[in-house]
XYZ file of C-alpha atoms in Angstrom:
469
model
C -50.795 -80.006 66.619
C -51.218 -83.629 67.777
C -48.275 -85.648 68.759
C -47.729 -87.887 65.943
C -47.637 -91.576 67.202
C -46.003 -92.914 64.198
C -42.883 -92.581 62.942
C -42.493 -91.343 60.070
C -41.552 -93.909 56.977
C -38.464 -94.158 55.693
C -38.622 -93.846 51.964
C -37.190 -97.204 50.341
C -36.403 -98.395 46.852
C -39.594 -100.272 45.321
C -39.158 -104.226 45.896
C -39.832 -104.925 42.608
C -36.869 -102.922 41.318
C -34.379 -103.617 44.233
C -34.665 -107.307 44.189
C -32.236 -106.914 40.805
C -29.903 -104.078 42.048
C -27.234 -103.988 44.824
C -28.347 -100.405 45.341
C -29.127 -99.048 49.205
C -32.621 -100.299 49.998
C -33.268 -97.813 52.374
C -33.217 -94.037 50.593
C -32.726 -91.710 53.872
C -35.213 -88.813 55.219
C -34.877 -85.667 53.408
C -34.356 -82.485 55.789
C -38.179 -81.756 56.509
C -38.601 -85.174 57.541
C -36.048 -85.526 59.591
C -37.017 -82.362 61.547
C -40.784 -83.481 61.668
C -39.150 -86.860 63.326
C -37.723 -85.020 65.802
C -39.975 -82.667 66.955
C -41.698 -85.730 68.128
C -39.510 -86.177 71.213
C -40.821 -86.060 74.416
C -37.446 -84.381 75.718
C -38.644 -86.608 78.849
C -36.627 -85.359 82.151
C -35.605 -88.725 82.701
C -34.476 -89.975 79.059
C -34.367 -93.843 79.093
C -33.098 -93.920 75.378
C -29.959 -93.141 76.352
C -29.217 -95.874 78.498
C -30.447 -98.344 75.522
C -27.292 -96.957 73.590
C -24.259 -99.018 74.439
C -21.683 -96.087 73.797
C -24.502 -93.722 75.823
C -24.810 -90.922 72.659
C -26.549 -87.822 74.418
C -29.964 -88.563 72.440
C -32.662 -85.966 73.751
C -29.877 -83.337 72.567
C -28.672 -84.549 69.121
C -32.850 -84.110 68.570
C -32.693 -81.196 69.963
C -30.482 -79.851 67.400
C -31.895 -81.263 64.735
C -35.279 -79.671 65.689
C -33.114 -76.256 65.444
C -31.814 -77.706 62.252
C -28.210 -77.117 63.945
C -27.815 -80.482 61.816
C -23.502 -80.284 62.045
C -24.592 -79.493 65.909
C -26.191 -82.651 66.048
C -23.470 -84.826 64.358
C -20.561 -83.241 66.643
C -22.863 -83.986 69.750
C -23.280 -87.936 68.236
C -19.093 -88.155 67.886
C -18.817 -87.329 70.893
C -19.758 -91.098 71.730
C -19.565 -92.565 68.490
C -16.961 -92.287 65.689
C -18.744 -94.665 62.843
C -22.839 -92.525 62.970
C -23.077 -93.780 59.342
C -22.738 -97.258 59.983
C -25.076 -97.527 62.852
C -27.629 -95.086 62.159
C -27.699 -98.406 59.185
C -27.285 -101.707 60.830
C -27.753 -100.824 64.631
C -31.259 -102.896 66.207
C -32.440 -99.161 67.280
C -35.025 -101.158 67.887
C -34.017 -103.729 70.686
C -32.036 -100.420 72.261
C -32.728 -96.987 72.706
C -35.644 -96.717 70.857
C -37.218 -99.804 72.751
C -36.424 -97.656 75.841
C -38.346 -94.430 74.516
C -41.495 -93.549 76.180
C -43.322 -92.960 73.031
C -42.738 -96.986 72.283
C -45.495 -97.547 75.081
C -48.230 -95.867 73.531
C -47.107 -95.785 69.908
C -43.597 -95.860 67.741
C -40.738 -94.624 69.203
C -38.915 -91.698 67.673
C -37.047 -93.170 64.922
C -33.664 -92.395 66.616
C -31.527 -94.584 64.353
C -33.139 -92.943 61.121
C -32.028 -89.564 62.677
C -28.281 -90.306 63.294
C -28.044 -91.513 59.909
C -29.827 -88.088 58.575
C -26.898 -85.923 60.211
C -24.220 -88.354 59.531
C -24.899 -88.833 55.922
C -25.168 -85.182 55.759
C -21.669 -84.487 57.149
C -19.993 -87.114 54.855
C -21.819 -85.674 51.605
C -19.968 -82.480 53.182
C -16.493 -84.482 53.403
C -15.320 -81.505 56.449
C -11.615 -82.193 57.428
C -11.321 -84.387 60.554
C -8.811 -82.722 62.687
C -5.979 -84.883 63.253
C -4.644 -85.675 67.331
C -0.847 -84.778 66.905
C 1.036 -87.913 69.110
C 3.972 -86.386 70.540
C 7.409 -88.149 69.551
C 7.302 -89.709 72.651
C 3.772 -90.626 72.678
C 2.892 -94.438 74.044
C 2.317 -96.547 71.179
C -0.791 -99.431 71.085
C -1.264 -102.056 68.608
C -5.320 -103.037 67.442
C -5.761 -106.279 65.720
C -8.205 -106.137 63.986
C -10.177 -103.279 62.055
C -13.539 -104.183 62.978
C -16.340 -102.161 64.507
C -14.521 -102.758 68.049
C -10.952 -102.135 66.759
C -12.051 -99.141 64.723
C -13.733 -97.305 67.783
C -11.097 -98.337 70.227
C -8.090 -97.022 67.954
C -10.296 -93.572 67.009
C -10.854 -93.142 70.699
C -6.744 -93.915 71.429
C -5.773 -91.466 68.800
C -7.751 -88.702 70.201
C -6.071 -89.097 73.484
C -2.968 -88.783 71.983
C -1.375 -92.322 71.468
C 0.331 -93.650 68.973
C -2.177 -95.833 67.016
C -1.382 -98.793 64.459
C -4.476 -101.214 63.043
C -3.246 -104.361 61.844
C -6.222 -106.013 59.515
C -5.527 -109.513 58.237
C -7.813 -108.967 54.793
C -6.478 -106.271 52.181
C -9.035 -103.629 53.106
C -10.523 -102.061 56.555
C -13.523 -102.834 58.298
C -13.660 -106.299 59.481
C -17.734 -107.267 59.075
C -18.189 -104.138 58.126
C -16.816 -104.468 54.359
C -16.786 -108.169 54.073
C -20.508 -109.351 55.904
C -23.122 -106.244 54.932
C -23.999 -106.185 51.491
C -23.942 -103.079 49.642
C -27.480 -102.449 49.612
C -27.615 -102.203 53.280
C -24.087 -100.775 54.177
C -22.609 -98.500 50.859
C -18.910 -99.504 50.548
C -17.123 -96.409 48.983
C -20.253 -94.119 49.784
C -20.288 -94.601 53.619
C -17.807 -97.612 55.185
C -14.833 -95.994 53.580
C -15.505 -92.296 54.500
C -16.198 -93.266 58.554
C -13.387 -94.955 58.331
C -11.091 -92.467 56.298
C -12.084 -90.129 59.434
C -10.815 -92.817 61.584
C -7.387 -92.784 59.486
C -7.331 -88.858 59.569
C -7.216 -88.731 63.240
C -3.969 -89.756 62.688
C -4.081 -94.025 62.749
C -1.800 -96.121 60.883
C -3.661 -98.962 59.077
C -1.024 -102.065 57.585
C -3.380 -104.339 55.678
C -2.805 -107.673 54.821
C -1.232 -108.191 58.455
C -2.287 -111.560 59.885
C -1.869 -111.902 63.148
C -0.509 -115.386 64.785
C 1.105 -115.581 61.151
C 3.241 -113.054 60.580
C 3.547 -111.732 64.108
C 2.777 -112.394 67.633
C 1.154 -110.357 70.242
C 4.122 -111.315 72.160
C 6.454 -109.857 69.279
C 4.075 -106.704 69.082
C 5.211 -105.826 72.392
C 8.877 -107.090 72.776
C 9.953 -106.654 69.630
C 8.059 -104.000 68.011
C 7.891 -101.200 71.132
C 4.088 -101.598 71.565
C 2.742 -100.691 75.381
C -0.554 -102.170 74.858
C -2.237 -104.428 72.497
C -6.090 -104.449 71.399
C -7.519 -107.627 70.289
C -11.227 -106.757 68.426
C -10.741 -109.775 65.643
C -13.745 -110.551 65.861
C -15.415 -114.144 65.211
C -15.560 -115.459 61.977
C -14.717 -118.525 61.697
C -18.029 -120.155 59.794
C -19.830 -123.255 61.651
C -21.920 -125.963 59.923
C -24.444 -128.970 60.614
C -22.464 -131.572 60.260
C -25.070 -133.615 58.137
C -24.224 -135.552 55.115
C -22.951 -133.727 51.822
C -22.061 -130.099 53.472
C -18.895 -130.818 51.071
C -20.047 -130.581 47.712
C -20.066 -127.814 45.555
C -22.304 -125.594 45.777
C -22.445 -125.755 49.418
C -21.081 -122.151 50.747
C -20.800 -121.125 54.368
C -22.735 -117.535 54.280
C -19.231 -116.305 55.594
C -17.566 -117.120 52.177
C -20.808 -116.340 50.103
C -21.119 -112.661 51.477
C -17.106 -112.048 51.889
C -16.732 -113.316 48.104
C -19.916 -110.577 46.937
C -19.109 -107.771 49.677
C -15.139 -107.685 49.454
C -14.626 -109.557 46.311
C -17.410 -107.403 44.333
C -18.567 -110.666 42.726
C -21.757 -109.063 41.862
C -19.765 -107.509 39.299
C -18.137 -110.199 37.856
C -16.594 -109.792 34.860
C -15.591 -106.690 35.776
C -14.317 -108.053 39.172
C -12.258 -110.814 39.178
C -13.891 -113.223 41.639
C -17.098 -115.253 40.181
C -19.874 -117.091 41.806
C -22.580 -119.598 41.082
C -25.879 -119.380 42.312
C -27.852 -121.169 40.295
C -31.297 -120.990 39.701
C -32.771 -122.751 43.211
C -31.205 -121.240 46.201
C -31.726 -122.500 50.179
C -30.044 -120.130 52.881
C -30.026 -122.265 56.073
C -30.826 -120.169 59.336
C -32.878 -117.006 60.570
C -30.596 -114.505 61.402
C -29.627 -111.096 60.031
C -26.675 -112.934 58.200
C -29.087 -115.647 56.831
C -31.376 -112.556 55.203
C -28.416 -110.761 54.003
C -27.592 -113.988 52.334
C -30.995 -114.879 50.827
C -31.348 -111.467 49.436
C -27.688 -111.413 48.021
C -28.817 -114.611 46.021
C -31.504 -113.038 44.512
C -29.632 -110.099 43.420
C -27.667 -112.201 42.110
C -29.942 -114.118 39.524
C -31.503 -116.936 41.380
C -35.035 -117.364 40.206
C -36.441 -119.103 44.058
C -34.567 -118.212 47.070
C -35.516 -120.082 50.103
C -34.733 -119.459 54.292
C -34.969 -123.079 55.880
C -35.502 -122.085 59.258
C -35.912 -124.956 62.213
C -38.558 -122.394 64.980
C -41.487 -120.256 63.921
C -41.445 -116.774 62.765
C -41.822 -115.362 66.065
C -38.245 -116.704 67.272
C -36.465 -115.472 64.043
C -33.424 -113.589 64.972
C -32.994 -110.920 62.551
C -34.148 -107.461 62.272
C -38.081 -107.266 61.630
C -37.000 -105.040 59.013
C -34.602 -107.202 57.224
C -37.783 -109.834 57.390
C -39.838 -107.684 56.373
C -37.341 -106.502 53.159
C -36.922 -109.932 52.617
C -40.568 -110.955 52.033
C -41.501 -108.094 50.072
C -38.558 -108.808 47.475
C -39.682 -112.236 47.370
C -37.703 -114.258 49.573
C -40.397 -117.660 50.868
C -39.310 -119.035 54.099
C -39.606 -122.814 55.055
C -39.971 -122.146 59.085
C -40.236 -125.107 61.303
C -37.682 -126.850 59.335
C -34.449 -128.527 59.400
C -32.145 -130.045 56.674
C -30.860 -133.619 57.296
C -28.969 -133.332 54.127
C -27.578 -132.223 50.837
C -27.824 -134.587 47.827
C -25.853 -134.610 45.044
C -25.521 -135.270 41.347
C -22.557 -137.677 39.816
C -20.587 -134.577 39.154
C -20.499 -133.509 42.789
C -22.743 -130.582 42.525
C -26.113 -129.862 44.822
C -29.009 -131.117 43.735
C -31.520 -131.558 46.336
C -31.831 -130.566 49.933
C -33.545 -132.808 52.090
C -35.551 -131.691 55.233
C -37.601 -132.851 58.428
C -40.225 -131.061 59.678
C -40.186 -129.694 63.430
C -42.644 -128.961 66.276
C -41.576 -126.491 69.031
C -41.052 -128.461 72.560
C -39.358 -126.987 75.898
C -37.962 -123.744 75.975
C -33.974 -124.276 76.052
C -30.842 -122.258 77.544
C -31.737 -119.410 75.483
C -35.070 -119.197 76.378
C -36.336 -119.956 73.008
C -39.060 -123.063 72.551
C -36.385 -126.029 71.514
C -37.223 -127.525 67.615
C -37.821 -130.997 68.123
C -37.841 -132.780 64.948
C -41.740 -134.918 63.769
C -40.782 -138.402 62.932
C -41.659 -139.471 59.403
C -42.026 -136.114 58.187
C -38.460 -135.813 55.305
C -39.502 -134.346 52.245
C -36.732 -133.626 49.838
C -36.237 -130.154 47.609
C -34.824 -129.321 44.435
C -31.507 -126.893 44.977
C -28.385 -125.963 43.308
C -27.047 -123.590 45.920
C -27.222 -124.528 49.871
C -25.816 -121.368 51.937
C -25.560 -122.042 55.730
C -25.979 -119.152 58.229
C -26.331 -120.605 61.144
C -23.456 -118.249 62.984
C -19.847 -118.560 63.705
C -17.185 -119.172 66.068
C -13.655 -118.090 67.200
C -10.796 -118.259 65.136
C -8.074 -119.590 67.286
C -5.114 -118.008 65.836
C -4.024 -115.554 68.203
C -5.284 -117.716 71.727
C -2.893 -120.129 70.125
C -0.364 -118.253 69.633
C -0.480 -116.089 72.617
C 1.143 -117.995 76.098
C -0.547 -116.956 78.884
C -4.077 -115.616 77.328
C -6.718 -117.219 78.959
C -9.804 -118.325 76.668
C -13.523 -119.861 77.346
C -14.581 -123.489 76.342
C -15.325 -122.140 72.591
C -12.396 -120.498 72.388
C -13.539 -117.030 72.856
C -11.030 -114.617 74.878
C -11.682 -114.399 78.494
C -11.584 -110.486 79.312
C -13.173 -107.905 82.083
C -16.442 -106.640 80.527
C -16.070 -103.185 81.833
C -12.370 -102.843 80.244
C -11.240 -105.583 78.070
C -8.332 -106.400 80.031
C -7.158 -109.902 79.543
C -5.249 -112.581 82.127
C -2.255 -111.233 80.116
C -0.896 -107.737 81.310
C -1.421 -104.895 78.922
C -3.573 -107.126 76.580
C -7.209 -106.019 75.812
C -9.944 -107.689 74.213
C -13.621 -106.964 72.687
C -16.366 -107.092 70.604
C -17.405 -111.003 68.931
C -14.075 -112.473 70.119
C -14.630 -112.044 73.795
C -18.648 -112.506 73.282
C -19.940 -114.374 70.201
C -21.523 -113.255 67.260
C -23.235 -109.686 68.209
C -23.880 -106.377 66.996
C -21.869 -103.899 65.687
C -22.556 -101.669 68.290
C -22.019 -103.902 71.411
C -18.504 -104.575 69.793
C -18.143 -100.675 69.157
C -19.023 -100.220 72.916
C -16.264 -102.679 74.196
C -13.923 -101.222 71.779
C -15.027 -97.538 73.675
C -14.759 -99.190 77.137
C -11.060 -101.000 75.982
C -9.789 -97.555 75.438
C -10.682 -96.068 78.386
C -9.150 -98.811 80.264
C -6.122 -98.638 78.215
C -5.976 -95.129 78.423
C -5.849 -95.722 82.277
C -3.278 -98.421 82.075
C -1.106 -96.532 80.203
C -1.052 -93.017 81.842
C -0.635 -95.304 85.349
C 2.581 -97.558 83.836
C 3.918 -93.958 82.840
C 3.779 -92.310 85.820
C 5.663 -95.354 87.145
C 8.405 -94.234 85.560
């Protein structure tokens, strides 16, 4: 039979039903076509896909089981590199990573790689096996994560297994940092797939004490004089919302997408009454920016009643930053997008509410630092837009709580923490960093990689402070 050059599709919920449901848009392969999938790997000798994955899962032999249909073969070969399969077989950019590395990508589609990890994984949760906990001996070294984020979720699972002592301090009143309070349900299940991975995580034998803000109610500095901690992990991410700065960002109706999506995702405001926290929409919605966040925003609104949603987007289509697919979900559930534009500002009614959003049009000039064409704005061309709802997406920045509450820890010009990129470690001794507060606003992945690397490192530091004494 002829090597398919296709992947095969993923089955999806139809746009015209989805567009009204907070439902998974994306329905899984069954078995058969998740074995088809497979057997279209090349099982090159020299697998490149591998070194596309930035916590290096053996690829070529998780397909390799799943061609046997040694499916719980396949999920114990992915954990070997990756505690959270669920979540990334999801959200990862499979396609900017391994699969962009695969060699069927040059002459066709690459093997749907992320597709398959989420096959096995989902499979194993819908099995709920027992996770077999690390026992810490009563002596065991003890290390703090702040922060229960991709990064701090994959550092503290890979701590635990070695044998520390593991506690996850999380600021909100439930686990998973971006994970619970930035996907929306109908990308990233809740209860159905974020809870299980990180139940797991918790059965391992980590100790998760919610509502702990760090910089608030504790220091890192108290964490490891006070408390008996030999090593602290700092994954808090960065989410700290950033706006334009134009005229009338401060009336109501104005949301940053970091409030819009925490209030749906961790606040269930979809299901307001039943939930307790409400939001207004109104009928006109513009999301401001082009990124994953911005989409996840846009297509939140419309789930959530809004008869027009719009993404005002300053460069083209081809220098949009989210997932094609999330585009490409976007469009078909009716999402229009205003590209080459830029708001100058929100207008108001007498009661303080939006009522119009006024834009300039742009032209793409010289490419800038990132390498993108920069938006330069056409004189004379404002035109002004009907809105009740403005969300801005246009990405975030570093909370400075802990930097400024932490002598001695070294951060960059935007306040990001300055840390080794092969092991976290920080300008302060036995502090660690990773993931969007050492780097920006990135993937889940990346930050699940640095969380891998921090433990290693810490591992290291640990078992080398120990034999000092």
């Amino acid at each position: 039979m002829a090597l398919s050059l296709k992947k095969h599709e993923m089955p999806v919920q139809d746009p015209a039903v989805r567009a009204h449901n907070f439902d998974e848009v994306a329905l899984g392969y069954d078995e058969e076509t998740a074995v088809a999938e497979a057997e279209r790997c090349l099982h090159c000798k020299k697998p490149m896909c591998r070194q596309g994955c930035p916590v290096s899962i053996d690829i070529p032999s998780f397909i390799e089981k799943i061609k046997e249909r040694d499916f719980d073969g396949a999920l114990a070969k992915i954990k070997e590199s990756n505690g959270l399969p669920a979540i990334c077989g999801r959200v990862c950019p499979q396609e900017t990573q391994c699969e962009q590395k695969c060699i069927l990508a040059h002459k066709g589609e690459a093997v749907a790689i992320g597709r398959l990890e989420r096959f096995v994984a989902d499979r194993g949760l819908a099995k709920n096996e027992e996770v077999q906990p690390v026992k810490a001996a009563d002596d065991a070294q003890k290390v703090a994560i702040i922060g229960s984020g991709p990064s701090g979720l994959s550092c503290a699972g890979d701590l635990a297994k070695k044998g520390y002592k593991v506690t996850v301090f999380e600021a909100l009143h439930k686990a998973g940092g971006v994970l619970s309070y930035g996907i929306p349900e109908f990308r990233l299940p809740k209860d159905a797939v974020v809870q299980k991975e990180i139940d797991n995580i918790r059965k391992l034998g980590v100790e998760f004490q919610m509502d702990a803000v760090a910089g608030r109610l504790f220091t890192v500095d108290e964490l490891m004089q006070d408390e008996g901690y030999d090593a602290v992990f700092i994954g808090t991410g960065a989410g700290l919302p950033r706006f334009q700065n134009i005229p009338g960002e401060n009336l109501n109706g104005v949301y940053s997408a970091n409030e819009f999506l925490t209030r749906c995702n961790l606040m269930k405001a979809y299901d307001f009454p039943n939930a307790v926290t409400p939001i207004k929409v109104g009928k006109r919605v513009a999301v401001v920016g082009g990124g994953n966040v911005a989409m996840d925003a846009a297509r939140t609104a419309l789930r959530l009643g809004a008869e027009s949603v719009t993404i005002v987007y300053r460069r083209s289509e081809a220098e949009l930053p989210a997932r094609k697919e999330e585009v490409e979900h976007a469009k078909e559930e009716g999402i229009a997008f205003q590209l080459l534009t830029n708001p100058v500002e929100v207008l108001g009614d007498e009661n303080g509410w939006v009522k119009e959003l006024r834009c300039i049009r742009m032209e793409l000039g010289e490419p800038d630092a990132s390498g993108r064409r920069r938006p330069v704005p056409i004189e004379g061309s404002e035109f002004t837009e009907p809105m009740d709802t403005v969300i801005i997406a246009i990405g975030t920045g570093a909370n400075p709580i802990i930097s400024r509450t932490t002598p001695g820890l070294a951060t960059t010009k935007r306040g990001y923490i300055e840390a080794d990129e092969e092991s976290g470690q920080t300008s302060k001794e036995g502090v660690f960093a990773g993931g969007d507060i050492v780097t920006g606003a990135a993937t889940v992945i990346l930050a699940m990689g640095a969380g891998r690397k921090a433990a290693a490192a810490i591992d290291a530091y640990l078992q080398e402070k120990k034999n000092k004494h």
